[in-house]
Coordinates of C-alpha atoms and ligand atoms in Angstrom, one line a residue:
M1131 CA 66.0 96.4 118.8
A1132 CA 68.3 99.3 119.1
K1133 CA 71.2 99.3 116.6
K1134 CA 74.4 98.2 118.2
T1135 CA 76.9 101.1 118.7
W1136 CA 80.6 100.5 118.5
T1137 CA 83.2 102.2 120.7
K1138 CA 86.7 103.0 119.4
I1139 CA 89.6 102.1 121.6
E1140 CA 90.7 105.7 121.9
E1141 CA 87.4 106.6 123.5
V1142 CA 87.9 103.9 126.1
L1143 CA 91.5 105.1 126.8
S1144 CA 90.1 108.7 127.2
G1145 CA 88.5 107.4 130.5
K1146 CA 85.0 108.3 129.5
K1147 CA 83.7 104.7 129.6
V1148 CA 84.8 103.6 133.0
D1149 CA 82.3 101.0 134.5
K1150 CA 80.3 101.2 131.3
T1151 CA 79.5 98.3 128.9
V1152 CA 81.0 98.9 125.5
N1153 CA 81.0 97.0 122.1
I1154 CA 84.4 96.9 120.4
R1155 CA 85.6 95.4 117.2
G1156 CA 89.1 95.0 116.0
W1157 CA 92.0 92.5 115.9
I1158 CA 94.0 90.5 118.5
Y1159 CA 97.3 92.2 118.9
R1160 CA 98.7 89.9 121.7
T1161 CA 97.2 86.9 123.5
R1162 CA 98.1 84.3 126.1
S1163 CA 96.0 82.1 128.2
S1164 CA 96.4 80.5 131.6
G1165 CA 93.8 78.1 132.9
N1166 CA 90.5 79.8 133.0
I1167 CA 91.6 83.1 131.8
V1168 CA 92.7 84.6 128.5
F1169 CA 94.7 87.9 128.5
M1170 CA 94.4 89.7 125.2
T1171 CA 95.4 93.0 123.8
L1172 CA 93.1 94.3 121.1
R1173 CA 93.9 96.8 118.5
D1174 CA 91.9 99.1 116.2
A1175 CA 93.0 102.1 114.2
T1176 CA 92.9 104.2 117.2
G1177 CA 94.9 102.3 119.8
I1178 CA 95.4 99.2 121.8
L1179 CA 93.4 97.9 124.8
Q1180 CA 93.9 95.1 127.3
A1181 CA 91.1 92.7 127.6
T1182 CA 90.5 89.8 130.0
V1183 CA 88.3 86.9 129.1
K1184 CA 87.3 84.8 132.2
K1185 CA 85.6 81.5 132.0
G1186 CA 82.1 81.9 133.5
N1187 CA 81.8 85.5 132.4
L1188 CA 80.7 84.5 128.9
P1189 CA 79.2 81.4 127.3
D1190 CA 81.7 78.4 127.3
K1191 CA 81.8 78.2 123.5
E1192 CA 82.9 81.8 123.4
F1193 CA 85.6 81.3 126.0
E1194 CA 86.9 78.3 124.0
D1195 CA 87.0 80.5 120.9
A1196 CA 88.9 83.2 122.8
K1197 CA 91.5 80.5 123.8
K1198 CA 91.8 79.3 120.3
A1199 CA 92.0 82.6 118.5
L1200 CA 95.6 83.5 117.3
I1201 CA 96.9 87.0 116.9
E1202 CA 95.4 89.1 114.1
S1203 CA 92.1 87.2 114.4
S1204 CA 89.3 89.7 113.9
L1205 CA 86.5 89.9 116.5
E1206 CA 83.7 91.7 118.1
L1207 CA 83.3 91.8 121.8
S1208 CA 81.5 93.5 124.6
G1209 CA 82.5 94.0 128.2
I1210 CA 82.8 96.4 131.1
V1211 CA 85.6 99.0 131.2
K1212 CA 87.6 99.0 134.4
K1213 CA 90.4 101.3 135.5
D1214 CA 93.6 99.3 135.8
K1215 CA 96.9 101.0 136.5
R1216 CA 98.9 97.9 135.2
A1217 CA 97.2 97.9 131.8
P1218 CA 98.8 99.7 128.9
G1219 CA 96.8 102.9 128.6
G1220 CA 95.4 102.5 132.1
Y1221 CA 92.1 100.6 131.3
E1222 CA 91.0 97.1 130.9
L1223 CA 88.0 95.5 129.3
Q1224 CA 86.3 92.6 131.2
V1225 CA 84.8 90.6 128.4
N1226 CA 81.3 89.1 128.6
N1227 CA 80.6 88.4 124.9
L1228 CA 83.0 87.5 122.2
N1229 CA 82.4 86.7 118.6
V1230 CA 85.3 85.8 116.4
I1231 CA 84.8 87.0 112.8
N1232 CA 87.9 85.3 111.4
F1233 CA 90.2 82.9 113.1
A1234 CA 93.7 84.0 111.8
E1235 CA 96.2 81.5 110.6
P1236 CA 99.6 81.7 112.4
F1237 CA 100.8 85.2 111.6
P1238 CA 104.0 85.1 109.6
I1239 CA 105.5 88.1 111.3
V1240 CA 107.1 87.5 114.7
K1241 CA 109.7 89.4 116.6
D1242 CA 113.1 90.5 115.2
Q1243 CA 112.6 89.8 111.5
S1244 CA 114.8 91.3 108.9
P1245 CA 113.8 94.5 107.1
E1246 CA 113.7 92.6 103.8
F1247 CA 111.3 90.0 105.2
L1248 CA 109.1 92.8 106.6
L1249 CA 109.1 94.4 103.1
D1250 CA 108.0 91.1 101.5
K1251 CA 105.2 91.0 104.0
R1252 CA 104.4 94.7 103.7
H1253 CA 100.7 94.0 103.1
L1254 CA 100.6 92.6 106.7
W1255 CA 103.3 94.7 108.3
L1256 CA 101.2 97.8 107.6
R1257 CA 99.3 96.8 110.7
S1258 CA 102.3 97.3 113.0
R1259 CA 102.1 100.1 115.5
K1260 CA 105.0 101.8 114.0
L1261 CA 103.6 101.9 110.5
T1262 CA 100.2 102.8 111.7
S1263 CA 101.6 105.9 113.4
V1264 CA 103.7 106.8 110.4
L1265 CA 100.6 106.5 108.1
K1266 CA 98.7 108.8 110.5
V1267 CA 101.4 111.4 110.4
R1268 CA 101.6 111.1 106.6
S1269 CA 97.9 111.7 106.4
T1270 CA 98.2 114.8 108.5
I1271 CA 101.1 116.0 106.3
V1272 CA 99.2 115.5 103.1
G1273 CA 96.1 117.2 104.5
A1274 CA 98.2 120.1 105.7
I1275 CA 99.7 120.6 102.3
H1276 CA 96.3 120.9 100.6
Q1277 CA 95.1 123.2 103.3
F1278 CA 98.2 125.4 103.2
F1279 CA 97.8 126.1 99.5
R1280 CA 94.0 126.4 99.4
D1281 CA 94.1 128.8 102.4
R1282 CA 96.4 131.0 100.3
G1283 CA 94.3 131.0 97.2
F1284 CA 96.1 128.4 95.1
Y1285 CA 94.1 126.2 92.7
E1286 CA 94.8 122.5 92.4
F1287 CA 95.9 121.8 88.9
D1288 CA 96.7 118.4 87.4
A1289 CA 99.4 117.4 84.9
P1290 CA 99.6 114.3 82.8
V1291 CA 101.5 111.3 84.3
L1292 CA 102.5 110.2 80.9
Q1293 CA 104.9 112.9 79.5
P1294 CA 107.0 113.0 76.4
N1295 CA 109.8 115.2 77.8
Q1296 CA 112.3 115.1 80.6
C1297 CA 112.7 118.0 83.0
E1298 CA 115.1 116.8 85.7
G1299 CA 117.6 114.9 83.5
G1300 CA 117.1 112.0 81.1
S1301 CA 119.0 109.5 83.1
T1302 CA 116.2 108.9 85.6
L1303 CA 113.3 108.6 83.2
F1304 CA 111.0 105.6 83.3
E1305 CA 110.1 104.7 79.8
V1306 CA 106.6 103.4 79.0
K1307 CA 105.4 101.8 75.8
Y1308 CA 102.7 104.1 74.3
Y1309 CA 100.9 102.2 71.6
K1310 CA 103.4 102.4 68.7
D1311 CA 105.4 105.1 70.4
K1312 CA 107.2 105.6 73.7
T1313 CA 106.7 108.1 76.5
Y1314 CA 107.8 108.5 80.1
L1315 CA 106.3 108.6 83.6
S1316 CA 106.2 112.0 85.2
Q1317 CA 109.4 113.2 86.8
T1318 CA 107.7 116.4 87.9
W1319 CA 104.5 118.4 87.4
Q1320 CA 106.4 121.6 86.7
L1321 CA 106.5 122.0 82.9
Y1322 CA 102.8 121.6 82.6
A1323 CA 102.3 123.8 85.7
E1324 CA 104.1 126.6 83.8
A1325 CA 101.3 126.4 81.2
G1326 CA 98.6 126.3 84.0
I1327 CA 99.7 129.6 85.7
F1328 CA 98.7 131.6 82.7
S1329 CA 95.1 130.9 83.4
L1330 CA 95.0 130.3 87.2
E1331 CA 98.1 132.3 88.3
K1332 CA 98.7 130.4 91.6
I1333 CA 98.5 126.6 91.4
Y1334 CA 99.7 123.5 93.3
N1335 CA 99.5 119.8 93.1
M1336 CA 100.5 116.6 94.9
G1337 CA 101.0 113.5 92.9
P1338 CA 103.0 110.4 92.1
T1339 CA 106.4 111.1 90.7
F1340 CA 108.8 108.6 89.1
R1341 CA 112.6 108.5 89.0
A1342 CA 114.7 105.6 88.0
E1343 CA 117.3 106.2 90.7
R1344 CA 120.2 103.9 90.3
S1345 CA 121.3 104.5 93.9
K1346 CA 120.3 102.5 96.9
T1347 CA 120.2 105.2 99.5
S1348 CA 118.0 105.6 102.5
R1349 CA 116.5 108.8 100.8
H1350 CA 115.6 107.7 97.3
L1351 CA 112.4 106.0 96.1
S1352 CA 111.6 105.2 92.4
E1353 CA 108.0 106.2 93.0
F1354 CA 107.3 109.0 95.4
W1355 CA 104.8 111.9 95.9
M1356 CA 105.8 115.4 95.1
A1357 CA 103.9 118.4 96.3
E1358 CA 104.6 121.3 93.9
M1359 CA 103.6 124.9 93.6
E1360 CA 104.0 127.4 90.7
A1361 CA 102.9 131.0 90.6
V1362 CA 103.2 134.1 88.3
W1363 CA 104.8 137.4 89.4
M1364 CA 107.0 135.6 92.0
D1365 CA 110.8 135.5 92.2
L1366 CA 113.2 133.1 93.9
Y1367 CA 112.9 134.8 97.3
D1368 CA 109.1 134.8 97.2
V1369 CA 108.9 131.1 96.8
I1370 CA 111.6 130.4 99.4
E1371 CA 109.4 132.2 101.9
I1372 CA 106.4 130.1 100.9
G1373 CA 108.4 126.9 101.3
K1374 CA 109.5 127.9 104.8
D1375 CA 106.0 128.7 105.8
E1376 CA 104.7 125.5 104.3
I1377 CA 107.2 123.4 106.4
R1378 CA 106.3 125.3 109.5
F1379 CA 102.6 124.8 108.9
I1380 CA 103.1 121.1 108.3
L1381 CA 104.9 120.8 111.6
Q1382 CA 102.2 122.7 113.4
Q1383 CA 99.5 120.4 112.1
V1384 CA 101.5 117.3 113.1
L1385 CA 102.2 118.7 116.5
K1386 CA 98.5 119.4 116.9
N1387 CA 97.2 116.0 115.6
N1388 CA 99.8 113.4 116.2
K1389 CA 101.3 113.8 119.7
S1390 CA 101.0 110.2 120.6
D1391 CA 102.3 109.0 117.2
L1392 CA 105.4 111.1 117.6
E1393 CA 105.9 109.6 121.0
L1394 CA 105.6 106.1 119.7
L1395 CA 108.1 106.9 116.9
K1396 CA 110.5 108.4 119.5
Q1397 CA 110.5 111.8 117.9
D1398 CA 111.2 114.7 120.2
Y1399 CA 108.0 116.8 120.4
K1400 CA 109.7 119.8 121.9
K1401 CA 112.4 119.9 119.3
L1402 CA 109.9 119.9 116.5
K1403 CA 107.8 122.5 118.2
Q1404 CA 110.9 124.7 118.4
I1405 CA 111.6 124.3 114.7
S1406 CA 107.9 125.1 113.9
E1407 CA 108.4 128.5 115.6
S1408 CA 111.8 129.3 114.1
E1409 CA 113.1 131.3 111.2
F1410 CA 115.1 129.1 108.8
P1411 CA 118.4 130.5 107.5
T1412 CA 119.1 131.1 103.8
I1413 CA 122.7 130.8 102.6
T1414 CA 124.3 130.7 99.2
Y1415 CA 126.0 127.7 97.7
D1416 CA 129.3 129.7 98.1
E1417 CA 128.6 130.1 101.8
A1418 CA 127.8 126.4 102.1
I1419 CA 131.0 125.4 100.5
K1420 CA 132.9 127.7 102.8
V1421 CA 131.2 126.1 105.9
L1422 CA 132.1 122.7 104.6
N1423 CA 135.7 123.5 103.7
E1424 CA 136.5 125.6 106.7
K1425 CA 134.5 124.0 109.5
E1426 CA 134.3 120.4 108.3
H1427 CA 137.7 120.4 106.7
M1428 CA 136.4 119.1 103.5
D1429 CA 137.9 119.9 100.1
I1430 CA 135.0 120.8 97.8
E1431 CA 135.7 122.4 94.6
W1432 CA 133.3 125.1 93.3
G1433 CA 131.0 123.6 90.8
K1434 CA 130.4 120.3 92.5
D1435 CA 126.9 119.3 93.5
L1436 CA 126.3 118.8 97.2
R1437 CA 125.8 115.1 97.7
T1438 CA 124.4 113.2 100.7
L1439 CA 127.6 113.4 102.6
E1440 CA 128.0 117.2 102.1
E1441 CA 124.4 117.9 102.9
N1442 CA 124.7 115.9 106.1
K1443 CA 127.8 117.7 107.2
L1444 CA 126.2 121.0 106.4
T1445 CA 123.2 120.3 108.7
N1446 CA 125.6 119.8 111.6
H1447 CA 125.7 123.6 111.7
F1448 CA 121.9 124.2 111.8
D1449 CA 119.1 123.1 114.1
T1450 CA 116.4 123.9 111.6
P1451 CA 116.0 123.3 107.9
V1452 CA 118.4 125.4 105.9
V1453 CA 117.9 126.9 102.5
V1454 CA 120.8 127.0 100.0
T1455 CA 120.6 129.2 96.9
H1456 CA 122.6 129.9 93.8
Y1457 CA 124.0 126.5 92.8
P1458 CA 126.3 126.4 89.8
V1459 CA 124.3 126.6 86.5
E1460 CA 126.1 123.6 85.1
I1461 CA 124.7 121.1 87.5
M1462 CA 121.1 122.5 87.4
G1463 CA 118.0 121.8 85.2
F1464 CA 117.8 123.6 81.9
Y1465 CA 114.9 125.8 83.2
K1466 CA 116.8 127.4 86.1
P1467 CA 117.8 130.9 85.0
R1468 CA 121.2 132.4 85.3
D1469 CA 121.6 135.1 88.0
K1470 CA 122.4 138.3 86.0
N1471 CA 124.8 139.4 88.8
N1472 CA 126.7 136.1 88.7
P1473 CA 125.8 134.2 85.5
K1474 CA 127.7 131.0 86.6
T1475 CA 125.0 130.5 89.3
A1476 CA 121.3 129.9 89.0
L1477 CA 118.3 131.5 90.7
C1478 CA 117.5 128.3 92.5
F1479 CA 117.3 126.8 95.9
D1480 CA 117.2 123.6 97.9
M1481 CA 115.9 123.3 101.4
I1482 CA 117.8 120.7 103.5
A1483 CA 116.3 119.1 106.5
P1484 CA 118.2 118.7 109.8
E1485 CA 119.8 115.5 111.0
G1486 CA 120.7 114.0 107.7
Y1487 CA 117.2 113.7 106.1
G1488 CA 118.5 115.5 103.0
E1489 CA 116.9 117.8 100.5
I1490 CA 113.2 118.2 101.2
I1491 CA 112.4 121.0 98.7
G1492 CA 114.0 121.9 95.4
G1493 CA 112.8 125.0 93.4
S1494 CA 113.7 128.0 91.3
Q1495 CA 112.7 131.0 89.4
R1496 CA 112.0 129.9 85.8
S1497 CA 114.1 130.9 82.8
I1498 CA 112.4 133.1 80.2
D1499 CA 115.5 133.0 77.9
V1500 CA 114.6 130.5 75.2
K1501 CA 118.0 130.8 73.5
D1502 CA 119.8 129.8 76.7
M1503 CA 117.4 127.0 77.5
T1504 CA 117.8 125.7 73.9
E1505 CA 121.5 125.6 74.2
R1506 CA 121.4 123.8 77.5
L1507 CA 118.9 121.2 76.3
K1508 CA 121.0 120.6 73.2
A1509 CA 124.0 120.1 75.4
M1510 CA 122.1 117.3 77.1
G1511 CA 121.3 115.7 73.8
E1512 CA 117.6 116.6 73.9
K1513 CA 115.4 117.0 70.8
I1514 CA 114.3 120.6 70.8
E1515 CA 111.0 119.9 69.0
N1516 CA 109.8 118.2 72.1
Y1517 CA 110.0 121.5 73.9
E1518 CA 108.4 123.8 71.4
W1519 CA 105.2 123.8 73.3
Y1520 CA 107.0 124.8 76.5
F1521 CA 108.8 127.6 74.6
D1522 CA 105.4 128.9 73.4
L1523 CA 104.8 129.8 77.0
R1524 CA 107.6 132.4 76.7
K1525 CA 106.1 133.9 73.5
Y1526 CA 102.6 134.8 74.5
G1527 CA 102.5 137.1 77.5
S1528 CA 105.5 135.6 79.3
V1529 CA 105.8 136.8 83.0
P1530 CA 108.3 136.2 85.8
H1531 CA 107.4 133.1 87.6
A1532 CA 108.7 130.6 90.1
G1533 CA 107.9 127.4 91.9
Y1534 CA 109.2 124.4 93.9
G1535 CA 108.6 120.8 94.7
L1536 CA 108.5 119.2 98.1
G1537 CA 109.3 115.5 98.6
V1538 CA 106.5 114.2 100.7
E1539 CA 108.3 111.0 101.8
R1540 CA 111.4 113.0 102.7
V1541 CA 109.3 115.2 105.0
V1542 CA 107.5 112.2 106.5
A1543 CA 110.8 110.4 107.1
W1544 CA 112.2 113.5 108.8
I1545 CA 109.2 114.3 111.0
C1546 CA 108.7 110.6 111.9
H1547 CA 112.4 110.2 112.7
L1548 CA 112.7 107.1 110.3
D1549 CA 115.9 105.3 109.5
N1550 CA 114.8 104.8 105.9
I1551 CA 112.5 106.6 103.5
K1552 CA 110.9 103.2 102.6
D1553 CA 108.8 103.4 105.8
S1554 CA 107.3 106.7 104.9
I1555 CA 105.1 105.2 102.1
P1556 CA 102.8 102.2 102.3
F1557 CA 104.3 100.2 99.4
P1558 CA 107.8 101.4 98.6
R1559 CA 109.2 101.1 95.1
T1560 CA 113.0 101.1 94.9
L1561 CA 115.8 100.0 92.6
L1562 CA 115.4 96.5 93.9
R1563 CA 111.7 96.2 94.7
F1564 CA 108.3 96.7 93.1
R1565 CA 106.4 94.0 95.0
P1566 CA 104.0 93.4 96.7
Ligands
LIG2562 O1 114.6 118.8 93.4 P1 113.7 118.1 92.5 O2 114.2 117.2 91.5 O3 112.8 119.3 91.8 C1 112.0 119.1 90.8 O4 111.6 118.1 90.3 C2 111.4 120.4 90.3 N1 110.9 120.3 89.0 C3 110.3 120.8 91.3 C4 109.6 122.1 91.0 O5 110.3 123.1 91.0 N2 108.3 122.1 90.8 O6 112.6 117.3 93.3 C5 111.9 118.0 94.3 C6 111.9 117.2 95.7 C7 113.3 117.0 96.2 O7 113.7 118.2 96.9 C8 113.2 115.8 97.1 O8 112.6 116.2 98.3 C9 112.1 115.0 96.3 O9 111.5 115.9 95.5 N3 112.7 113.9 95.6 C10 112.7 112.6 96.0 N4 112.1 112.0 97.0 C11 112.2 110.7 97.1 N5 112.8 109.9 96.2 C12 113.4 110.5 95.1 N6 114.0 109.7 94.2 C13 113.4 111.9 95.0 N7 113.8 112.8 94.0 C14 113.4 114.0 94.4
LIG2563 MG1 116.7 118.8 93.7

C-alpha cells in the first residue's frame, strides 16, 4: 500500500487542491453541530480550514466521534476540498474519514480571559492564532540576525552564561550559587566577546541574557535574548551603520516571509516597508534633550538618562528608529570611552524604535583607558581583581573596537505591534513570574 501523504492547510488554502481528496492532521479550533452535520474549523501550524462532517458521508462511528470531539482534540481526517466563498480562507473540506487521536478535555481557555490567566496557561495559550503568528515572526527575526552577520563574514562566538563580573551595573545581577562560591547569570556577552575579537576579528552571538529588573514595565523581561556583535578596527559610527542595516534587513525578511502574520497582528505592512527602505536619523543626546525641552515642553536637565517617558516623547518626532549618541559618561557602563572632544560624554549610542517600543539597540566604542575604567569601576564599588583578565586585553595588542547588543524581544514586540513585551517570547520571565 502506498504511504499516506499529508497535506498542510496552507496548501489547501493556496487553491491547488480544489476537488481533490486530501489527508489532513491537526487540531479542532472551533466546532458546533446541528442535527446530522458538524461544522469544524481545523488548525495546523500553517493555517485554519473549515470542515463539514455530514452523517452518511463517513462511517456512523466516525460521525459520532466528530460530534463528541471538543476543541483542541487532535485528529486525522480525509475529505474533498471544495471552493466556498463563505468559508474563512475560501475553501472547505467535505470530510469522509475522521480518526480522533486524542479527545480533548474541556479546554480551560475560553473567550475574554485576563492576561494573567492566559500567562498561567501559557503552555496552552501558545496555540492561539496570535501567539502562533508572533512566534513565526520571531523565528524569521532570529534567522535574519544569523544570516545578516554570517553574510558579512562574522563568526559566531559563545560566551559563558555563568560569569563572575558585572558589565551593565551590579543592581540587576542574578546571583547563582556556584559550588562553594557565587557567580552571576550573563548580563551581556560583551566582555568575553572583547577577548574573542583578537582571534576572530568580527564576531556575533545571540543568547539568553538575564537582568533582575525591579520594574514592571511593558518592555522589561528578566530573561531575554540579546543579539550582539563586536569587531576590531571599528569605531562608534561604523557600528551604528551596521545596526541600522541589521534592522532594515530584519524588516525586509519579515515583510518577505510573514505577510499574513503581520495582517493577523494588525501591523501596517506599508508602514514597515517604508521604514525598511529609509535612512534612520542619528542625533546626539544634547539634540535629543533640545527636542524634548523645546518641542515637548519638558524640563530635562543635562546628565539625566532618557527614561521610557522621554524616549516615547522623542519618537513622536520620528517615523523611523532614531539613533541617539553621546550620552553623559556618568550614567553609562564603565567600558564606554569618553569622547576626547567632549569628555563629559561617551562614544556610545542607543537606537530607539518608533511608537513607544523603546531602546532596541545599545552599543559603543570600547574604552582602552585602563586607568579611567579602573576609577569608574571603583566608584561603583567593584573589586578590580575581577577585571584583571579584561584589562589584559588592553595590554597585548590592544586595538580600537566597538560593538552593540540588540534586544530580540523588543524588536519582536515592535514589529508585531504588541502591547506588552511578554508576548514576544514563548515563556516570559518577569519580576512577578517564572512559571510555567
Ligand atoms: O543597552 P544594553 O544594556 O547593552 C548591553 O548590554 C551591551 N553590553 C551590549 C553590547 O554592547 N554588546 O542592552 C542591549 C539591548 C537594549 O538596547 C535592549 O533592547 C535590550 O538589550 N534589553 C532588554 N530587553 C528586554 N528586557 C530587558 N530587561 C532588557 N535590558 C536590555
Ligand atoms: Mg542600554
